[in-house]
Coordinates of C-alpha atoms in Angstrom, one line a residue:
M132 CA 15.6 -0.9 20.9
S133 CA 19.2 -0.9 22.1
S134 CA 21.3 2.2 22.1
P135 CA 25.1 2.8 22.2
P136 CA 26.7 3.1 25.7
G137 CA 26.1 6.5 27.1
R138 CA 22.8 7.2 25.4
R139 CA 20.0 8.0 27.8
A140 CA 16.6 6.5 27.5
R141 CA 13.4 8.6 28.2
L142 CA 10.3 7.1 29.5
P143 CA 7.2 8.1 27.5
S144 CA 5.0 10.5 29.2
H145 CA 1.5 9.3 30.0
G146 CA -1.5 10.8 31.7
S147 CA -1.9 9.7 35.3
G148 CA -5.5 8.4 35.2
R149 CA -6.7 6.4 38.1
S150 CA -4.0 5.1 40.5
S151 CA -4.3 1.4 39.6
E152 CA -4.4 2.1 35.8
A153 CA -1.4 4.4 36.1
R154 CA 0.6 1.7 38.0
E155 CA -0.3 -0.9 35.4
A156 CA 0.6 1.4 32.5
L157 CA 4.0 2.1 34.2
R158 CA 4.6 -1.6 34.7
R159 CA 3.9 -2.3 31.0
R160 CA 6.2 0.5 29.9
L161 CA 9.0 -0.9 32.2
Q162 CA 8.4 -4.4 30.9
G163 CA 8.6 -3.1 27.4
L164 CA 12.0 -1.6 28.1
I165 CA 13.2 -4.8 29.7
D166 CA 11.9 -7.0 26.9
G167 CA 13.0 -4.7 24.1
N168 CA 16.6 -4.2 25.0
R169 CA 19.5 -6.6 25.1
V170 CA 20.9 -4.8 28.2
M171 CA 18.6 -2.5 30.2
I172 CA 20.2 -0.4 33.0
F173 CA 18.0 1.5 35.4
S174 CA 20.4 4.0 36.9
K175 CA 21.0 7.4 38.5
S176 CA 23.4 9.8 36.9
Y177 CA 25.3 10.6 40.1
C178 CA 25.5 7.0 41.5
P179 CA 29.1 5.7 41.5
H180 CA 27.9 2.1 41.4
S181 CA 25.8 2.8 38.3
S182 CA 28.9 4.4 36.7
R183 CA 31.0 1.3 37.4
V184 CA 28.4 -0.9 35.7
K185 CA 28.2 1.4 32.7
E186 CA 32.0 1.3 32.4
L187 CA 31.9 -2.5 32.5
F188 CA 29.5 -2.8 29.6
S189 CA 31.4 -0.1 27.7
S190 CA 34.6 -2.0 28.1
L191 CA 32.9 -5.1 26.8
G192 CA 31.7 -3.2 23.8
V193 CA 28.1 -4.0 24.6
E194 CA 25.3 -1.7 23.6
C195 CA 22.8 -0.9 26.4
N196 CA 19.8 1.3 27.1
I197 CA 20.1 3.4 30.2
L198 CA 17.2 5.1 32.1
E199 CA 18.4 7.7 34.6
L200 CA 15.8 7.8 37.3
D201 CA 16.9 11.2 38.6
Q202 CA 16.3 12.7 35.2
V203 CA 12.7 11.6 34.6
D204 CA 9.6 13.1 36.2
D205 CA 8.3 9.8 37.7
G206 CA 11.7 8.3 38.6
T207 CA 10.6 7.6 42.2
K208 CA 7.5 5.7 41.0
V209 CA 9.7 3.8 38.5
Q210 CA 12.1 2.8 41.3
E211 CA 9.1 1.7 43.4
M212 CA 7.7 -0.4 40.6
L213 CA 11.2 -2.0 39.9
S214 CA 11.3 -2.9 43.6
E215 CA 8.0 -4.8 43.2
I216 CA 9.2 -6.5 40.0
T217 CA 12.7 -7.5 41.2
N218 CA 12.6 -7.2 45.0
Q219 CA 15.6 -4.8 44.6
K220 CA 15.2 -1.3 46.0
T221 CA 18.5 0.2 44.8
V222 CA 20.2 1.2 41.6
P223 CA 21.7 0.2 39.3
N224 CA 19.1 -2.4 38.4
I225 CA 20.3 -4.4 35.4
F226 CA 18.5 -6.8 33.0
V227 CA 20.3 -8.8 30.3
N228 CA 18.2 -10.5 27.6
K229 CA 15.1 -10.1 29.9
V230 CA 16.9 -11.8 32.9
H231 CA 17.2 -9.7 36.0
V232 CA 20.9 -9.8 36.9
G233 CA 20.7 -7.5 39.9
G234 CA 22.8 -4.6 41.1
C235 CA 26.4 -3.6 40.8
D236 CA 27.9 -6.4 42.9
R237 CA 25.9 -9.2 41.3
T238 CA 26.7 -7.9 37.9
F239 CA 30.5 -8.0 38.6
Q240 CA 30.1 -11.4 40.2
A241 CA 28.3 -12.6 37.1
H242 CA 31.1 -11.1 34.9
Q243 CA 33.8 -12.9 37.0
S244 CA 32.0 -16.2 36.9
G245 CA 31.3 -16.1 33.1
L246 CA 27.6 -15.9 33.6
L247 CA 27.3 -12.4 32.3
Q248 CA 29.0 -13.3 29.0
K249 CA 26.7 -16.3 28.7
L250 CA 23.7 -14.1 29.2
L251 CA 24.9 -11.6 26.7
Q252 CA 25.2 -14.4 24.1
E253 CA 21.7 -15.7 24.7
D254 CA 18.8 -14.7 22.5
A255 CA 15.8 -16.5 21.1
A256 CA 18.0 -19.6 20.2
H257 CA 16.9 -21.5 23.4
D258 CA 14.9 -24.6 22.9
Y259 CA 12.4 -23.6 25.5
D260 CA 11.2 -20.5 27.3
L261 CA 11.0 -22.5 30.5
I262 CA 12.2 -26.0 31.7
V263 CA 10.7 -27.3 34.9
I264 CA 12.7 -30.0 36.7
G265 CA 10.3 -32.1 38.7
G266 CA 6.8 -33.2 37.8
G267 CA 5.2 -32.9 41.2
S268 CA 2.3 -30.6 42.1
G269 CA 4.3 -27.4 42.1
G270 CA 6.3 -28.1 39.0
L271 CA 3.2 -29.1 37.0
A272 CA 1.3 -26.1 38.2
C273 CA 4.1 -23.8 37.1
A274 CA 4.6 -25.5 33.8
K275 CA 0.9 -25.4 32.9
E276 CA 0.4 -21.8 33.9
A277 CA 3.4 -20.8 31.8
A278 CA 2.0 -22.7 28.8
I279 CA -1.4 -21.0 29.2
L280 CA 0.5 -17.7 29.0
G281 CA 1.9 -18.7 25.6
K282 CA 5.3 -20.0 26.5
K283 CA 7.2 -23.0 25.2
V284 CA 7.6 -25.3 28.2
M285 CA 9.2 -28.6 29.1
V286 CA 8.8 -30.7 32.2
L287 CA 11.5 -33.2 33.1
D288 CA 10.5 -35.8 35.6
F289 CA 12.2 -39.0 36.7
V290 CA 11.6 -41.1 39.8
V291 CA 14.8 -42.9 41.0
P292 CA 13.5 -46.2 42.5
S293 CA 13.7 -46.6 46.2
P294 CA 16.2 -49.1 47.7
Q295 CA 13.3 -51.5 47.7
G296 CA 12.7 -50.9 44.0
T297 CA 9.5 -48.8 44.2
S298 CA 8.9 -46.1 41.6
W299 CA 5.8 -44.3 40.3
G300 CA 4.3 -42.1 37.7
L301 CA 3.9 -38.4 37.0
G302 CA 2.6 -36.2 39.8
G303 CA 5.2 -36.2 42.5
T304 CA 5.1 -37.3 46.1
C305 CA 1.6 -36.0 47.1
V306 CA -0.3 -37.9 44.5
N307 CA 1.8 -41.1 44.4
V308 CA 3.3 -41.7 47.9
G309 CA 2.0 -38.9 50.0
C310 CA -1.2 -37.0 50.7
I311 CA -3.5 -38.9 48.4
P312 CA -2.8 -42.6 49.4
K313 CA -2.2 -41.5 53.0
K314 CA -5.7 -39.9 53.3
L315 CA -7.3 -42.9 51.6
M316 CA -5.7 -45.3 54.1
H317 CA -6.6 -43.0 56.9
Q318 CA -10.2 -43.2 55.6
A319 CA -10.0 -47.0 55.5
A320 CA -9.1 -47.0 59.2
L321 CA -11.9 -44.5 60.0
L322 CA -14.4 -46.9 58.3
G323 CA -13.2 -49.6 60.7
Q324 CA -14.0 -47.4 63.7
A325 CA -17.4 -46.5 62.1
L326 CA -18.2 -50.2 61.8
H327 CA -17.5 -50.6 65.5
D328 CA -19.7 -47.6 66.3
S329 CA -22.5 -48.7 64.1
R330 CA -23.7 -51.4 66.5
K331 CA -24.6 -48.7 69.1
F332 CA -26.7 -47.0 66.4
G333 CA -28.7 -50.2 65.8
W334 CA -26.8 -51.8 62.9
E335 CA -26.8 -55.6 63.4
Y336 CA -24.5 -58.0 61.6
N337 CA -23.2 -61.4 62.6
K338 CA -20.4 -61.9 60.0
Q339 CA -17.0 -61.3 61.3
V340 CA -15.6 -58.2 59.7
K341 CA -11.9 -58.2 58.6
H342 CA -9.8 -55.9 56.5
N343 CA -8.1 -57.0 53.2
W344 CA -4.9 -55.1 52.6
E345 CA -4.5 -56.2 49.0
T346 CA -8.0 -55.1 48.1
M347 CA -7.3 -51.6 49.6
T348 CA -3.9 -51.1 47.9
E349 CA -5.2 -52.3 44.5
A350 CA -8.1 -49.8 44.7
I351 CA -5.8 -46.9 45.8
Q352 CA -3.1 -47.7 43.2
N353 CA -5.8 -47.8 40.4
Y354 CA -7.0 -44.4 41.5
I355 CA -3.5 -43.0 41.5
G356 CA -2.9 -44.5 38.1
S357 CA -5.9 -42.5 36.8
L358 CA -4.4 -39.3 38.2
N359 CA -1.0 -40.1 36.6
W360 CA -2.8 -40.4 33.2
G361 CA -4.8 -37.2 33.8
Y362 CA -1.6 -35.2 34.4
K363 CA 0.0 -36.5 31.2
L364 CA -3.2 -35.6 29.3
S365 CA -3.3 -32.1 30.8
L366 CA 0.3 -31.4 29.8
R367 CA -0.4 -32.7 26.3
E368 CA -3.5 -30.5 26.0
K369 CA -1.5 -27.4 27.0
A370 CA 1.4 -28.3 24.6
V371 CA 3.8 -28.8 27.5
A372 CA 6.6 -31.2 26.5
Y373 CA 6.9 -34.0 29.1
V374 CA 10.2 -36.0 29.2
N375 CA 10.5 -38.9 31.5
S376 CA 14.2 -38.4 32.1
Y377 CA 16.6 -37.3 34.9
G378 CA 17.7 -33.7 34.5
K379 CA 21.1 -32.4 35.3
F380 CA 22.6 -29.0 34.6
V381 CA 25.8 -29.2 32.5
E382 CA 26.4 -25.5 31.8
H383 CA 24.5 -22.2 32.0
H384 CA 21.1 -22.5 30.4
K385 CA 21.7 -26.1 29.4
I386 CA 20.5 -29.4 30.9
K387 CA 21.2 -33.0 30.2
A388 CA 18.3 -35.4 30.3
T389 CA 19.0 -39.1 30.9
D390 CA 16.2 -41.7 30.5
K391 CA 15.9 -45.1 32.2
K392 CA 17.9 -46.7 29.3
G393 CA 20.8 -44.3 29.8
Q394 CA 20.1 -42.4 26.6
E395 CA 21.1 -38.7 26.9
S396 CA 19.6 -35.6 25.3
C397 CA 20.4 -32.0 26.0
Y398 CA 18.0 -29.0 26.1
T399 CA 18.4 -25.3 26.6
A400 CA 16.0 -22.8 28.1
A401 CA 15.8 -19.1 29.0
K402 CA 14.6 -19.9 32.5
F403 CA 14.5 -22.9 34.8
V404 CA 12.4 -23.9 37.8
I405 CA 13.7 -26.4 40.3
A406 CA 10.8 -28.4 41.8
T407 CA 12.5 -31.7 42.6
G408 CA 11.0 -32.2 46.0
E409 CA 12.4 -34.5 48.7
R410 CA 12.8 -38.2 49.4
P411 CA 12.8 -40.2 52.7
R412 CA 16.0 -40.2 54.7
Y413 CA 17.6 -43.4 55.9
L414 CA 19.4 -43.9 59.2
G415 CA 22.8 -45.0 58.0
I416 CA 22.8 -48.1 60.1
Q417 CA 23.3 -51.8 59.3
G418 CA 20.3 -53.2 57.5
D419 CA 18.3 -50.0 57.0
K420 CA 18.3 -49.8 53.2
E421 CA 18.3 -53.6 52.8
Y422 CA 15.3 -54.5 55.0
C423 CA 13.4 -51.3 55.9
I424 CA 10.7 -49.6 54.0
T425 CA 9.6 -45.9 53.9
S426 CA 6.5 -44.0 52.8
D427 CA 7.9 -44.5 49.2
D428 CA 7.1 -48.2 49.5
L429 CA 4.2 -48.5 52.0
F430 CA 1.3 -47.4 49.9
S431 CA 1.9 -49.9 47.1
L432 CA 3.2 -52.7 49.4
P433 CA 1.8 -55.9 47.8
Y434 CA 1.3 -57.6 51.2
C435 CA 0.0 -56.7 54.7
P436 CA 2.9 -55.4 56.7
G437 CA 1.9 -57.2 59.9
K438 CA 3.6 -56.3 63.2
T439 CA 5.2 -53.0 62.4
L440 CA 7.8 -50.7 64.0
V441 CA 7.5 -47.1 62.8
V442 CA 10.8 -45.2 63.5
G443 CA 10.3 -41.4 63.8
A444 CA 7.9 -38.9 65.3
S445 CA 7.1 -36.7 62.3
Y446 CA 3.6 -36.3 61.0
I447 CA 4.3 -38.9 58.4
A448 CA 5.4 -41.4 61.1
L449 CA 2.3 -40.8 63.3
E450 CA -0.1 -40.8 60.4
C451 CA 1.2 -44.1 59.1
A452 CA 1.3 -45.6 62.6
G453 CA -2.3 -44.4 63.1
F454 CA -3.9 -45.9 60.1
L455 CA -1.9 -49.2 60.4
A456 CA -3.2 -49.6 63.9
G457 CA -6.7 -48.6 62.7
L458 CA -6.5 -51.5 60.3
G459 CA -5.9 -53.9 63.2
L460 CA -2.1 -54.2 63.1
D461 CA 0.3 -54.4 66.0
V462 CA 2.1 -51.0 65.8
T463 CA 5.0 -49.5 67.8
V464 CA 6.4 -46.0 67.3
M465 CA 10.1 -45.5 68.3
V466 CA 10.6 -41.8 69.2
R467 CA 14.1 -40.3 69.5
S468 CA 13.0 -37.0 71.2
I469 CA 9.6 -35.2 70.8
L470 CA 6.5 -35.8 68.8
L471 CA 5.6 -33.5 65.8
R472 CA 8.6 -31.2 66.0
G473 CA 7.6 -27.7 64.8
F474 CA 4.0 -28.2 65.8
D475 CA 2.3 -27.0 69.0
Q476 CA 3.6 -29.4 71.6
E477 CA 0.5 -29.4 73.8
M478 CA -1.4 -30.6 70.7
A479 CA 1.3 -33.0 69.7
E480 CA 1.2 -34.7 73.2
K481 CA -2.6 -35.0 73.0
V482 CA -2.2 -36.6 69.5
G483 CA 0.2 -39.2 71.0
S484 CA -1.8 -39.8 74.1
Y485 CA -4.9 -40.6 72.0
M486 CA -3.0 -43.0 69.8
E487 CA -1.5 -44.7 72.9
Q488 CA -5.0 -45.1 74.4
H489 CA -6.1 -46.8 71.2
G490 CA -3.4 -49.4 71.0
V491 CA -0.4 -47.8 69.5
K492 CA 2.7 -48.5 71.6
F493 CA 5.4 -45.8 72.0
L494 CA 9.0 -46.5 72.8
R495 CA 10.4 -43.1 73.7
K496 CA 14.0 -41.9 73.8
F497 CA 15.3 -44.8 71.7
V498 CA 17.0 -45.1 68.4
P499 CA 17.6 -48.2 66.3
V500 CA 21.2 -49.2 65.8
M501 CA 20.9 -52.4 63.7
I502 CA 18.3 -54.2 61.6
Q503 CA 18.8 -57.9 61.1
Q504 CA 16.7 -60.2 58.9
L505 CA 15.6 -63.4 60.6
E506 CA 13.3 -64.8 58.0
K507 CA 12.5 -63.9 54.4
G508 CA 8.8 -63.6 53.5
L509 CA 5.9 -61.3 52.6
P510 CA 6.3 -60.1 55.3
G511 CA 9.4 -61.7 56.8
K512 CA 10.8 -61.2 60.2
L513 CA 13.3 -58.5 61.3
K514 CA 15.1 -58.2 64.6
V515 CA 15.7 -54.6 65.7
L516 CA 18.3 -53.6 68.2
A517 CA 17.8 -50.1 69.7
K518 CA 19.6 -48.1 72.3
S519 CA 18.5 -45.4 74.7
T520 CA 19.4 -41.8 73.9
E521 CA 19.7 -41.2 77.7
G522 CA 21.8 -44.1 78.9
P523 CA 23.3 -47.5 78.3
E524 CA 19.9 -49.3 78.1
A525 CA 19.3 -51.4 75.0
V526 CA 16.1 -53.2 73.7
E527 CA 15.6 -55.9 71.2
E528 CA 12.4 -56.9 69.4
V529 CA 11.1 -58.8 66.4
Y530 CA 8.8 -57.2 63.8
N531 CA 7.5 -58.1 60.4
T532 CA 8.1 -54.6 59.0
V533 CA 10.2 -51.6 59.9
L534 CA 8.9 -48.3 58.5
L535 CA 11.4 -45.4 58.6
A536 CA 10.0 -41.9 58.8
V537 CA 12.9 -39.9 60.2
G538 CA 12.8 -37.0 57.9
R539 CA 13.3 -36.2 54.2
D540 CA 16.3 -34.9 52.1
S541 CA 16.0 -32.4 49.3
C542 CA 16.7 -33.8 45.8
T543 CA 19.2 -31.1 44.9
R544 CA 22.7 -32.6 45.2
K545 CA 22.8 -34.6 42.0
I546 CA 21.2 -32.3 39.5
G547 CA 24.4 -30.3 38.6
L548 CA 23.6 -27.1 40.5
E549 CA 27.3 -26.8 41.2
N550 CA 27.9 -26.6 37.4
I551 CA 26.0 -23.3 37.2
G552 CA 26.7 -21.9 40.6
V553 CA 23.3 -22.3 42.3
K554 CA 23.9 -22.2 46.1
I555 CA 22.3 -24.7 48.4
N556 CA 22.4 -25.1 52.2
E557 CA 25.1 -27.8 52.4
K558 CA 23.6 -29.2 55.6
N559 CA 20.1 -30.0 54.3
G560 CA 20.3 -29.5 50.6
K561 CA 17.7 -26.7 50.7
I562 CA 17.8 -23.8 48.2
P563 CA 17.8 -20.3 49.5
V564 CA 15.7 -17.9 47.4
N565 CA 14.4 -14.4 47.7
D566 CA 10.7 -13.6 48.0
T567 CA 10.2 -14.1 44.3
E568 CA 11.6 -17.7 44.5
Q569 CA 14.7 -16.6 42.6
T570 CA 18.0 -18.3 43.4
N571 CA 21.4 -16.6 43.4
V572 CA 21.6 -17.5 39.7
P573 CA 19.2 -15.0 38.0
Y574 CA 17.5 -17.3 35.5
V575 CA 17.0 -20.2 38.0
Y576 CA 14.0 -20.3 40.3
A577 CA 12.9 -22.9 42.9
I578 CA 9.5 -23.8 44.4
G579 CA 8.1 -26.5 46.8
D580 CA 9.8 -28.6 49.3
V581 CA 13.3 -27.7 48.2
L582 CA 13.0 -24.2 49.5
E583 CA 14.7 -23.2 52.7
G584 CA 12.4 -22.1 55.5
K585 CA 9.1 -22.5 53.7
P586 CA 6.2 -24.9 54.5
E587 CA 6.6 -28.3 52.8
L588 CA 3.0 -28.6 51.7
T589 CA 1.4 -29.4 48.3
P590 CA -1.0 -26.5 48.1
V591 CA 1.9 -24.1 48.9
A592 CA 3.9 -25.5 46.0
I593 CA 1.0 -25.2 43.7
Q594 CA 0.3 -21.6 44.6
A595 CA 3.9 -20.7 44.4
G596 CA 4.3 -22.4 41.0
K597 CA 1.3 -20.6 39.5
L598 CA 2.2 -17.2 40.8
L599 CA 5.8 -17.6 39.7
A600 CA 4.7 -18.4 36.1
R601 CA 2.4 -15.3 36.1
R602 CA 5.2 -13.1 37.3
L603 CA 7.8 -14.4 34.8
F604 CA 5.5 -14.5 31.8
G605 CA 2.3 -12.6 32.6
T606 CA 1.2 -9.3 34.0
S607 CA 1.1 -10.2 37.7
L608 CA 3.4 -9.0 40.5
E609 CA 1.7 -11.2 43.2
K610 CA 4.0 -13.2 45.4
C611 CA 3.2 -16.3 47.3
D612 CA 2.1 -15.6 50.9
Y613 CA 3.8 -18.1 53.2
I614 CA 2.2 -16.8 56.3
N615 CA -0.8 -18.5 58.1
V616 CA -0.7 -21.6 55.9
P617 CA -3.2 -24.1 57.3
T618 CA -2.4 -27.8 57.6
T619 CA -3.8 -31.0 59.1
V620 CA -2.1 -34.1 60.6
F621 CA -4.3 -37.0 59.7
T622 CA -3.7 -39.1 62.8
P623 CA -6.6 -41.2 64.2
L624 CA -7.8 -38.1 66.0
E625 CA -7.0 -35.4 63.4
Y626 CA -5.1 -32.3 64.3
G627 CA -5.6 -29.1 62.3
C628 CA -3.8 -25.8 62.8
C629 CA -3.1 -22.4 61.3
G630 CA -0.8 -19.7 62.4
L631 CA 1.6 -20.0 65.4
S632 CA 2.1 -22.7 67.9
E633 CA 1.8 -21.6 71.5
E634 CA 5.5 -21.9 72.0
K635 CA 6.3 -19.8 68.9
A636 CA 3.7 -17.2 69.9
I637 CA 5.3 -16.8 73.3
E638 CA 8.7 -16.5 71.7
I639 CA 7.6 -13.7 69.4
Y640 CA 5.0 -11.8 71.4
K641 CA 5.8 -12.7 75.1
K642 CA 3.4 -14.6 77.3
E643 CA 2.0 -11.4 79.0
N644 CA 0.8 -10.1 75.6
L645 CA -1.2 -13.3 74.8
E646 CA -4.5 -14.7 75.8
V647 CA -5.2 -18.4 75.1
Y648 CA -8.8 -19.6 75.0
H649 CA -9.4 -23.3 75.1
T650 CA -11.9 -26.1 75.7
L651 CA -12.4 -29.8 75.6
F652 CA -15.4 -31.0 73.6
W653 CA -17.4 -34.1 72.9
P654 CA -18.6 -34.6 69.3
L655 CA -22.3 -35.5 69.2
E656 CA -21.5 -38.5 66.9
W657 CA -19.3 -39.9 69.7
T658 CA -21.9 -39.8 72.4
I659 CA -24.1 -42.7 71.4
A660 CA -21.1 -44.8 70.5
G661 CA -19.7 -44.3 73.9
R662 CA -16.4 -42.9 72.6
D663 CA -14.0 -40.8 74.6
N664 CA -15.5 -37.8 76.3
N665 CA -13.3 -34.7 76.9
T666 CA -10.6 -35.9 74.5
C667 CA -11.2 -33.5 71.6
Y668 CA -9.7 -30.1 72.1
A669 CA -9.9 -26.6 70.7
K670 CA -7.5 -23.7 71.3
I671 CA -6.9 -20.2 69.9
I672 CA -4.0 -17.9 70.7
C673 CA -4.9 -14.2 70.7
N674 CA -2.6 -11.1 70.6
K675 CA -3.9 -8.8 73.3
S676 CA -1.9 -5.9 71.9
D677 CA -3.6 -6.2 68.5
H678 CA -7.3 -6.2 69.3
D679 CA -7.2 -9.9 70.4
R680 CA -6.3 -10.9 66.8
V681 CA -6.2 -14.7 66.4
I682 CA -2.6 -15.6 65.7
G683 CA -2.9 -19.4 66.3
F684 CA -5.7 -21.8 65.7
H685 CA -5.6 -25.4 66.8
I686 CA -8.2 -28.2 66.9
L687 CA -7.9 -31.9 67.7
G688 CA -11.0 -33.8 66.6
P689 CA -12.8 -35.5 63.7
N690 CA -12.8 -33.7 60.4
A691 CA -10.2 -31.2 61.7
G692 CA -9.0 -30.4 58.2
E693 CA -12.4 -29.4 57.0
I694 CA -12.9 -27.2 60.0
T695 CA -9.4 -25.6 59.8
Q696 CA -9.8 -24.7 56.2
G697 CA -12.6 -22.3 56.8
F698 CA -11.1 -20.6 59.8
A699 CA -7.8 -20.2 57.9
A700 CA -9.7 -18.0 55.4
A701 CA -11.0 -16.0 58.3
M702 CA -7.5 -15.6 59.7
K703 CA -6.3 -14.2 56.3
C704 CA -9.0 -11.6 56.8
G705 CA -7.7 -10.6 60.2
L706 CA -9.9 -12.7 62.5
T707 CA -10.2 -11.5 66.1
K708 CA -11.8 -13.0 69.2
Q709 CA -14.6 -10.5 69.0
L710 CA -15.4 -11.6 65.5
L711 CA -15.6 -15.2 66.7
N712 CA -17.9 -14.1 69.5
D713 CA -20.1 -12.3 66.9
T714 CA -20.3 -15.4 64.8
I715 CA -23.3 -17.7 65.3
G716 CA -22.3 -21.3 65.3
I717 CA -23.8 -24.2 63.4
H718 CA -25.4 -26.6 65.8
P719 CA -24.5 -29.4 66.4
T720 CA -21.0 -29.3 64.9
C721 CA -17.5 -29.5 66.2
G722 CA -16.5 -26.2 64.6
E723 CA -19.1 -24.2 66.6
V724 CA -16.9 -24.5 69.8
F725 CA -14.8 -21.7 68.4
T726 CA -17.8 -19.3 68.5
T727 CA -18.4 -20.0 72.2
L728 CA -14.9 -20.1 73.7
E729 CA -14.9 -18.4 77.1
T730 CA -12.3 -20.1 79.3
T731 CA -8.7 -18.8 79.2
K732 CA -5.7 -20.8 80.2
S733 CA -4.6 -18.0 82.5
S734 CA -7.8 -18.4 84.5
G735 CA -7.0 -21.9 85.4
L736 CA -10.7 -22.9 85.2
D737 CA -11.9 -26.4 84.4
I738 CA -12.6 -27.0 80.7
T739 CA -14.3 -30.4 80.8
Q740 CA -17.7 -30.6 79.1
K741 CA -20.8 -32.4 80.3
G742 CA -22.8 -32.5 77.1
C743 CA -23.2 -31.2 73.6

């Protein structure tokens, strides 16, 4: 219930009970005040900033409810709980129509921009409680969770076709042009290696084995199509409105949706979540958009790409180069600087070395400057002119396909954020948020790959989306933990990691405070097949000043993702070197090497292995 300006609210008195029950009761009472009042001000009677805010609302003739934290018995606990809810430790702490506006400065900024007046006008007249812009993994997770919590939700999703005309269905990058088709094509390449190994294990076959690109892509696209359908069905079952249109903010709380025919509709919502993800970057050189493809196009390419140049050294570049070579194609990777920027560089070089030993050519310190079409066809022929980054040297070569994997750009510049004042990093389009994924505009949140400084990984977006919905509409205060997120690069020899790279660990903790344990190993499955001994590699980085806690986990070998996932859980629990020593390994497996690590880098001792 709202009260006239100047009236002081009192928090109902409750028995303390057990600590967790008392905290939950306090949270519910605060949420009741926030939900039950048009304007709710948590204040302190002597605070000049609080007085300014009260005077502002009084001058606007707006009724508000005020809780003076210095005049209630549990004011300190109230302020602590508000800090958990809002990530704001100070007063005044202001909510308008259930939206957290912030403190004194942000309230006056909202007043000057017109946002405060807009918030004061809003009530239950919105079309939706939540509109999610972007139907990728994170957006869908957030939308479905909000619907489960009883909210009216819409998802807007529209795929702008690539320069080559490729588009896809609901589900975002991971499902359609990312993790799923990538892993399946990686598996296709591994099966080719397994066929080669099988002769050593006694399998005899005389027929020449060859790979059929069209068969593979058709099967993969059929599977992806079933996932697209499943996502639509799941939204329908949870009563989430799905609109296949491009969303653009036109004013506060209002978005315009334009479908593929150009027809426009407008919708309003109390809250918005931006989950628009990223798209591949182009080079800005002659012929790149006309003749090159990206990961947007590769996985549904209707013909075998033939001799391929992959431009870039990101995990996407190396993964694609790896499985294309594994399928028997002639592949070259053109690298401007280093491999796998942001990853442990020792591991990155080992990844590259293995690929090079298995037929992938690397052209280092070069960048393309022109792409010219020599012949049309499926595939055709393209001439690539490249120049050295270190001197005047130039090279020229002909390829059937040029695949660009030089980074990705956030899809934030054409969705009208400037119309409502949401700030982005102008350099990369990323959206800065606080630790509750809230942007500088209180009712707008963002998750997934558009976030600045957060891991660009599907499971991260899903987790963040679910937890955001629970905080906004449920009873949870849990925030997404972006620390020690595991990942795997699905190159021919897989690289899994969790925690810090060796370079980052040295930067943070200093080399003298670290101990690095490492070893080469030979998977048992590789022995009979006569595959590379002493190529697979395991490394952990331990903080000596914290009980040898494992702060970096790295493995290069088969099934690296499966191994890394388990150890990531252990790292969440505070894994130490002693706990690894106390763990009995499963024999014979690759993962067991982490239970028997003895050799440190600082010792300089040999780490080659003679057997399993």
